[in-house]
Tab-separated table of C-alpha atoms in Angstrom:
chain	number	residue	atom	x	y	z
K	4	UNK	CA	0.000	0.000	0.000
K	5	UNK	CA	1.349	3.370	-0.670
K	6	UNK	CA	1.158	6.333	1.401
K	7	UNK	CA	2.351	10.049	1.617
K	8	UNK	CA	3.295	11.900	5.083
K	9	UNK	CA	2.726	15.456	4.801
K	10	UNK	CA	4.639	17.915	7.180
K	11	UNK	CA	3.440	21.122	8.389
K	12	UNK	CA	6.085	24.494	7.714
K	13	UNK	CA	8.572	23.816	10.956
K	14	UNK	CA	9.594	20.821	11.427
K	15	UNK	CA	12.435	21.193	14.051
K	16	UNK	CA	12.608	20.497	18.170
K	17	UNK	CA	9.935	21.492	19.213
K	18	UNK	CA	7.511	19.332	17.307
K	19	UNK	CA	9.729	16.943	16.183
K	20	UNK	CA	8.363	13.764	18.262
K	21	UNK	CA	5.284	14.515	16.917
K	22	UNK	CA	6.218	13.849	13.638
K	23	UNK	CA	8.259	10.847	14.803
K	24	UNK	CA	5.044	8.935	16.009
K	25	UNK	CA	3.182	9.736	12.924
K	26	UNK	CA	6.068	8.569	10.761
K	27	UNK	CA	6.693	5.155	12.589
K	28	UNK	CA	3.162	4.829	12.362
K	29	UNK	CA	2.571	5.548	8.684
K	30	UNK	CA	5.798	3.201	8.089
K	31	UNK	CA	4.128	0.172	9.617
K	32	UNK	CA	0.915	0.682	7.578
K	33	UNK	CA	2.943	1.143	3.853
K	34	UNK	CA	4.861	-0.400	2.194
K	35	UNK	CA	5.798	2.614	0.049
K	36	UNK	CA	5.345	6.468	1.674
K	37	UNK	CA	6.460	9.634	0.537
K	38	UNK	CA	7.458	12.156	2.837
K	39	UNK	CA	6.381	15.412	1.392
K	40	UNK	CA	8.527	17.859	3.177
K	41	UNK	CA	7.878	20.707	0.463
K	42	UNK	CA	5.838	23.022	2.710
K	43	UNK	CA	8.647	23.125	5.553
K	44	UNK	CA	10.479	26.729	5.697
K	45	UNK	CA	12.284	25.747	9.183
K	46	UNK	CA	14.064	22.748	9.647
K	47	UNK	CA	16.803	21.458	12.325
K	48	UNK	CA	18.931	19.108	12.891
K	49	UNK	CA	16.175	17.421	14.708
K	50	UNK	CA	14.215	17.358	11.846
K	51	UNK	CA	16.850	15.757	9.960
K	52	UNK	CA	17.690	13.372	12.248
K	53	UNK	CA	13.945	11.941	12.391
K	54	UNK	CA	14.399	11.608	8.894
K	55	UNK	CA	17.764	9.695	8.411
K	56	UNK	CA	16.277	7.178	11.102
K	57	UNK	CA	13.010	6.487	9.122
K	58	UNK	CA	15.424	6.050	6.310
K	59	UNK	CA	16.679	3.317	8.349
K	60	UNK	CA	13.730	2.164	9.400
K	61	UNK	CA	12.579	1.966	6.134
K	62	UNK	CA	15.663	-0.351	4.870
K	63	UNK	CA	14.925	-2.396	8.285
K	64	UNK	CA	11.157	-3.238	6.751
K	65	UNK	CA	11.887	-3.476	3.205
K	66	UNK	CA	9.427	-0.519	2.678
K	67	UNK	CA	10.356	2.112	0.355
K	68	UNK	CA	10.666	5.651	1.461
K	69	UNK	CA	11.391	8.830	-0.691
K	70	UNK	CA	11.311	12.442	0.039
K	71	UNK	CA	9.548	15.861	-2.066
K	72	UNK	CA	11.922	18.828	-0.418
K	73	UNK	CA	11.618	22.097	0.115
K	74	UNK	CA	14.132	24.258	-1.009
K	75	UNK	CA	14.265	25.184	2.782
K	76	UNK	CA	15.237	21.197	3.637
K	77	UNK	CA	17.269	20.605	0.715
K	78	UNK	CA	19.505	23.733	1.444
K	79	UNK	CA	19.920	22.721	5.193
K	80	UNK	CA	20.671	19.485	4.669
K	81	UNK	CA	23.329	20.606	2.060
K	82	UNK	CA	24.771	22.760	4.455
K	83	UNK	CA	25.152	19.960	7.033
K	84	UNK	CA	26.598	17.240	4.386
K	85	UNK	CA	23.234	14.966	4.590
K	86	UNK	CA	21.634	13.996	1.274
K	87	UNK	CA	18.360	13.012	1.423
């Protein structure tokens, strides 16, 4: 079944576990999501963090998981040496 995970503008420590629960959750239930990330104008390093572990995850299941970035993620996770 395939999904899509859409997150809201900020997406940094203060609602990061939020995000977390809803992505484990929407992991276990497809077997292909995309995380649309293209309405996000603040990111962290939390942020990226959730998403390099439900990359993980991802591998762990066998589930397929790709990304739609904002300019705002892409550009921060550039900066930081991550490619997502």
């Amino acid at each position: 079944m395939a999904g899509q995970l859409e997150f809201p503008e900020e997406f940094y420590i203060a609602n990061v576990t939020e995000m977390a629960e809803k992505l484990v959750a929407a992991l276990q239930e497809n077997q292909d999501l995309v995380l649309d990330l293209t309405r996000v104008e603040r990111i962290d390093s939390a942020g990226i963090q959730v998403l390099i572990s439900a990359r993980k995850e991802a591998e762990c299941l066998g589930a397929n998981l790709s990304f739609k970035l904002s300019d705002a993620v892409s550009s921060f996770a550039s900066r930081i040496g991550i490619t997502l």
